[in-house]
Amino acid sequence: MSKPLVSVITPAYNHGRYIGQSIQSLLAQTYPNWELVVVDDGSTDHTADVVQSFGDPRIRYCYQENRGVRELAATINAGLRQTSGELVTMLPSDDTWPNYRLEKQVPVFQDRNVVLCFGRQFLIDENHNILGEVRPRVDKREIENRPVGSVLHRMFLENFIPQPTVLIRRETLDQIGGYLQPAGLLAEDYPTQMALALLGEFRYLDLPLANYRMHRAQM
């Protein structure tokens, strides 16, 4: 597992203004063994044109009729079914990554006990200006889920894991049935991470691993 394939899934809806920057940040990664599937959830802007303008064979585009935020997990899982990597992550269509992200996270999974790795994230505005930073402020051993399942005590109190920084072992993600989103919940990260907490340890890297963009059209 020295250079495992990382599957990157990008659900997109009318983010033509930002998705090019997202993909550029993936292309800039110092870790090259990745594949990207963009699942366009019925965009009516130029999202498709931007994605298809990249000539990299690692990038694939697929279109579906709009399902919306209430079915976000289903959209992500549609992309997941088209991938084959040992590790899986999401790249939101309006966010970006520092170029070292995958290079820093992939080696963590040499430890077979680890099912999920995450880190800090910056908050940015429409023009990529930094607005702030998100980092967990709890005991490192607790948030690394040792022993397995112990992190749930903290997770019931708060969702402290920045989703854009999360990298997951594919084997365990498949074990829970892919990304999870109970009816009525507008996010898939929280329930998915809680289910994974029952299957293995987490690892926290004290590094900024994503830039989460704040803007009016982010949902």
Short mmCIF file of C-alpha atoms in Angstrom, two decimals:
data_model
loop_
_atom_site.label_atom_id
_atom_site.label_comp_id
_atom_site.label_asym_id
_atom_site.label_seq_id
_atom_site.Cartn_x
_atom_site.Cartn_y
_atom_site.Cartn_z
CA MET A 1 0.00 0.00 0.00
CA SER A 2 2.92 2.36 -0.58
CA LYS A 3 1.15 4.27 -3.40
CA PRO A 4 -2.54 3.32 -3.15
CA LEU A 5 -5.06 4.83 -5.53
CA VAL A 6 -7.09 7.63 -3.94
CA SER A 7 -10.63 8.03 -5.26
CA VAL A 8 -11.86 11.62 -5.15
CA ILE A 9 -15.57 12.36 -5.55
CA THR A 10 -16.90 15.84 -6.30
CA PRO A 11 -20.66 16.41 -6.17
CA ALA A 12 -21.36 19.65 -8.02
CA TYR A 13 -24.31 21.97 -8.56
CA ASN A 14 -23.93 25.35 -10.28
CA HIS A 15 -20.40 25.91 -9.04
CA GLY A 16 -18.86 26.80 -12.37
CA ARG A 17 -17.27 29.83 -10.72
CA TYR A 18 -15.31 27.69 -8.25
CA ILE A 19 -14.95 24.12 -9.49
CA GLY A 20 -11.99 24.95 -11.72
CA GLN A 21 -10.04 26.09 -8.66
CA SER A 22 -11.03 22.90 -6.83
CA ILE A 23 -9.76 20.70 -9.65
CA GLN A 24 -6.59 22.76 -10.02
CA SER A 25 -5.81 22.14 -6.35
CA LEU A 26 -6.15 18.41 -7.00
CA LEU A 27 -3.92 18.59 -10.07
CA ALA A 28 -1.32 20.38 -7.93
CA GLN A 29 -1.10 17.52 -5.43
CA THR A 30 2.40 16.19 -4.85
CA TYR A 31 0.83 12.72 -4.57
CA PRO A 32 -0.09 11.71 -8.15
CA ASN A 33 -2.00 8.43 -7.82
CA TRP A 34 -5.61 9.61 -7.73
CA GLU A 35 -8.78 9.52 -9.78
CA LEU A 36 -11.58 12.10 -9.79
CA VAL A 37 -15.25 11.58 -10.54
CA VAL A 38 -17.36 14.73 -10.77
CA VAL A 39 -21.07 14.04 -10.32
CA ASP A 40 -22.95 17.02 -11.73
CA ASP A 41 -26.30 17.21 -9.92
CA GLY A 42 -28.21 18.89 -12.72
CA SER A 43 -26.23 22.14 -13.01
CA THR A 44 -27.64 24.84 -15.28
CA ASP A 45 -24.52 27.00 -15.39
CA HIS A 46 -21.14 26.29 -17.04
CA THR A 47 -19.99 23.67 -14.53
CA ALA A 48 -19.83 20.97 -17.24
CA ASP A 49 -17.73 23.15 -19.56
CA VAL A 50 -15.21 23.88 -16.82
CA VAL A 51 -14.80 20.23 -15.80
CA GLN A 52 -14.56 18.99 -19.37
CA SER A 53 -11.92 21.60 -20.23
CA PHE A 54 -9.33 19.62 -18.27
CA GLY A 55 -7.51 17.10 -20.42
CA ASP A 56 -6.32 14.85 -17.61
CA PRO A 57 -7.42 11.21 -18.06
CA ARG A 58 -7.73 10.84 -14.29
CA ILE A 59 -10.77 13.17 -14.37
CA ARG A 60 -14.24 11.86 -15.28
CA TYR A 61 -17.49 13.77 -15.54
CA CYS A 62 -21.01 12.42 -15.20
CA TYR A 63 -24.35 14.18 -15.19
CA GLN A 64 -27.56 13.34 -13.35
CA GLU A 65 -30.94 14.98 -12.92
CA ASN A 66 -31.00 17.21 -9.84
CA ARG A 67 -31.48 15.37 -6.55
CA GLY A 68 -30.60 18.23 -4.21
CA VAL A 69 -28.98 18.45 -0.79
CA ARG A 70 -31.50 16.13 0.83
CA GLU A 71 -30.10 13.30 -1.32
CA LEU A 72 -26.45 14.34 -1.19
CA ALA A 73 -25.24 10.95 0.02
CA ALA A 74 -26.95 9.23 -2.91
CA THR A 75 -25.17 11.61 -5.30
CA ILE A 76 -21.80 10.95 -3.66
CA ASN A 77 -22.41 7.19 -3.69
CA ALA A 78 -23.20 7.37 -7.41
CA GLY A 79 -19.65 8.64 -7.86
CA LEU A 80 -18.27 6.11 -5.39
CA ARG A 81 -19.63 3.24 -7.51
CA GLN A 82 -17.53 4.48 -10.43
CA THR A 83 -14.25 4.41 -8.50
CA SER A 84 -11.83 1.70 -7.38
CA GLY A 85 -9.35 3.36 -5.02
CA GLU A 86 -8.27 1.88 -1.68
CA LEU A 87 -8.80 5.30 -0.10
CA VAL A 88 -11.73 7.67 -0.65
CA THR A 89 -12.29 11.37 -0.10
CA MET A 90 -14.66 14.12 -1.12
CA LEU A 91 -13.56 17.34 -2.79
CA PRO A 92 -16.49 19.77 -2.56
CA SER A 93 -16.88 21.69 -5.80
CA ASP A 94 -16.20 25.05 -4.16
CA ASP A 95 -13.34 24.08 -1.83
CA THR A 96 -9.59 23.67 -2.40
CA TRP A 97 -6.71 21.68 -0.89
CA PRO A 98 -3.10 22.53 -0.09
CA ASN A 99 -0.82 20.66 -2.47
CA TYR A 100 0.61 18.39 0.27
CA ARG A 101 -2.70 17.05 1.52
CA LEU A 102 -2.72 13.54 0.01
CA GLU A 103 1.03 13.08 0.45
CA LYS A 104 0.64 13.67 4.21
CA GLN A 105 -2.51 11.60 4.71
CA VAL A 106 -1.95 8.48 2.61
CA PRO A 107 0.97 7.07 4.70
CA VAL A 108 -1.22 7.12 7.82
CA PHE A 109 -3.16 4.17 6.39
CA GLN A 110 -0.14 1.89 6.57
CA ASP A 111 -1.57 1.24 10.03
CA ARG A 112 -4.37 -1.23 9.33
CA ASN A 113 -6.22 -0.09 12.46
CA VAL A 114 -6.89 3.33 10.90
CA VAL A 115 -10.15 3.85 9.00
CA LEU A 116 -10.25 7.66 8.83
CA CYS A 117 -7.75 10.53 8.84
CA PHE A 118 -8.54 14.24 9.20
CA GLY A 119 -6.92 17.57 10.05
CA ARG A 120 -7.50 21.29 10.39
CA GLN A 121 -9.16 23.50 7.79
CA PHE A 122 -9.13 27.14 6.85
CA LEU A 123 -12.34 29.06 6.17
CA ILE A 124 -12.08 31.17 3.01
CA ASP A 125 -14.31 33.65 1.20
CA GLU A 126 -15.31 33.88 -2.45
CA ASN A 127 -11.90 35.33 -3.35
CA HIS A 128 -9.86 32.79 -1.36
CA ASN A 129 -9.13 35.18 1.50
CA ILE A 130 -8.71 33.38 4.83
CA LEU A 131 -11.53 34.15 7.28
CA GLY A 132 -10.56 31.80 10.09
CA GLU A 133 -9.55 28.27 10.99
CA VAL A 134 -11.30 25.18 12.33
CA ARG A 135 -9.41 22.75 14.55
CA PRO A 136 -10.56 20.25 17.18
CA ARG A 137 -9.92 21.39 20.74
CA VAL A 138 -10.23 18.06 22.50
CA ASP A 139 -7.75 15.44 23.70
CA LYS A 140 -5.85 13.87 20.79
CA ARG A 141 -6.19 10.31 22.07
CA GLU A 142 -9.94 10.82 22.46
CA ILE A 143 -10.46 12.12 18.93
CA GLU A 144 -8.30 9.35 17.48
CA ASN A 145 -10.87 6.84 18.74
CA ARG A 146 -8.64 4.70 20.88
CA PRO A 147 -10.10 2.35 21.98
CA VAL A 148 -12.42 1.92 19.00
CA GLY A 149 -15.81 3.47 19.67
CA SER A 150 -14.65 5.79 22.45
CA VAL A 151 -14.82 8.91 20.24
CA LEU A 152 -18.61 8.59 20.06
CA HIS A 153 -18.90 10.16 23.51
CA ARG A 154 -17.43 13.35 22.06
CA MET A 155 -19.19 13.06 18.68
CA PHE A 156 -22.62 13.01 20.34
CA LEU A 157 -21.78 16.44 21.76
CA GLU A 158 -20.30 18.02 18.62
CA ASN A 159 -19.30 17.32 15.05
CA PHE A 160 -15.67 18.38 15.41
CA ILE A 161 -14.26 16.65 12.29
CA PRO A 162 -13.91 19.06 9.32
CA GLN A 163 -15.45 17.01 6.51
CA PRO A 164 -13.36 18.52 3.66
CA THR A 165 -10.20 17.14 5.34
CA VAL A 166 -11.42 13.54 5.72
CA LEU A 167 -9.75 10.59 3.99
CA ILE A 168 -11.40 7.16 4.47
CA ARG A 169 -10.34 3.55 3.99
CA ARG A 170 -12.54 2.20 1.18
CA GLU A 171 -12.93 -1.23 2.75
CA THR A 172 -14.65 0.16 5.83
CA LEU A 173 -16.73 2.69 3.87
CA ASP A 174 -18.10 -0.21 1.81
CA GLN A 175 -18.75 -2.09 5.02
CA ILE A 176 -21.24 0.54 6.21
CA GLY A 177 -22.86 0.82 2.77
CA GLY A 178 -21.16 3.99 1.54
CA TYR A 179 -21.94 7.52 2.69
CA LEU A 180 -24.95 7.73 5.02
CA GLN A 181 -27.68 10.36 5.21
CA PRO A 182 -30.77 9.66 7.32
CA ALA A 183 -33.98 11.21 6.03
CA GLY A 184 -34.30 14.90 6.85
CA LEU A 185 -30.60 15.49 7.52
CA LEU A 186 -28.90 17.95 5.15
CA ALA A 187 -25.43 16.43 5.51
CA GLU A 188 -23.79 13.05 5.10
CA ASP A 189 -20.53 13.59 6.99
CA TYR A 190 -21.72 13.30 10.59
CA PRO A 191 -23.61 9.97 10.34
CA THR A 192 -20.93 8.46 8.12
CA GLN A 193 -18.12 9.33 10.51
CA MET A 194 -20.09 8.04 13.50
CA ALA A 195 -20.65 4.70 11.80
CA LEU A 196 -16.95 4.45 10.94
CA ALA A 197 -16.09 5.14 14.58
CA LEU A 198 -17.40 1.66 15.40
CA LEU A 199 -15.02 -0.01 12.95
CA GLY A 200 -11.55 1.41 13.54
CA GLU A 201 -9.29 4.16 14.78
CA PHE A 202 -9.06 7.73 13.53
CA ARG A 203 -5.90 9.78 13.02
CA TYR A 204 -5.60 13.53 13.39
CA LEU A 205 -2.89 15.50 11.58
CA ASP A 206 -2.20 18.91 13.06
CA LEU A 207 -2.02 20.52 9.62
CA PRO A 208 -4.42 22.57 7.47
CA LEU A 209 -5.70 20.02 4.95
CA ALA A 210 -8.50 21.93 3.22
CA ASN A 211 -9.89 25.38 2.47
CA TYR A 212 -13.64 25.51 3.12
CA ARG A 213 -15.28 28.26 1.10
CA MET A 214 -18.03 30.35 2.69
CA HIS A 215 -20.47 31.95 0.23
CA ARG A 216 -24.19 32.37 -0.40
CA ALA A 217 -24.48 29.53 -2.93
CA GLN A 218 -22.46 26.91 -1.04
CA MET A 219 -25.43 24.64 -0.32
#
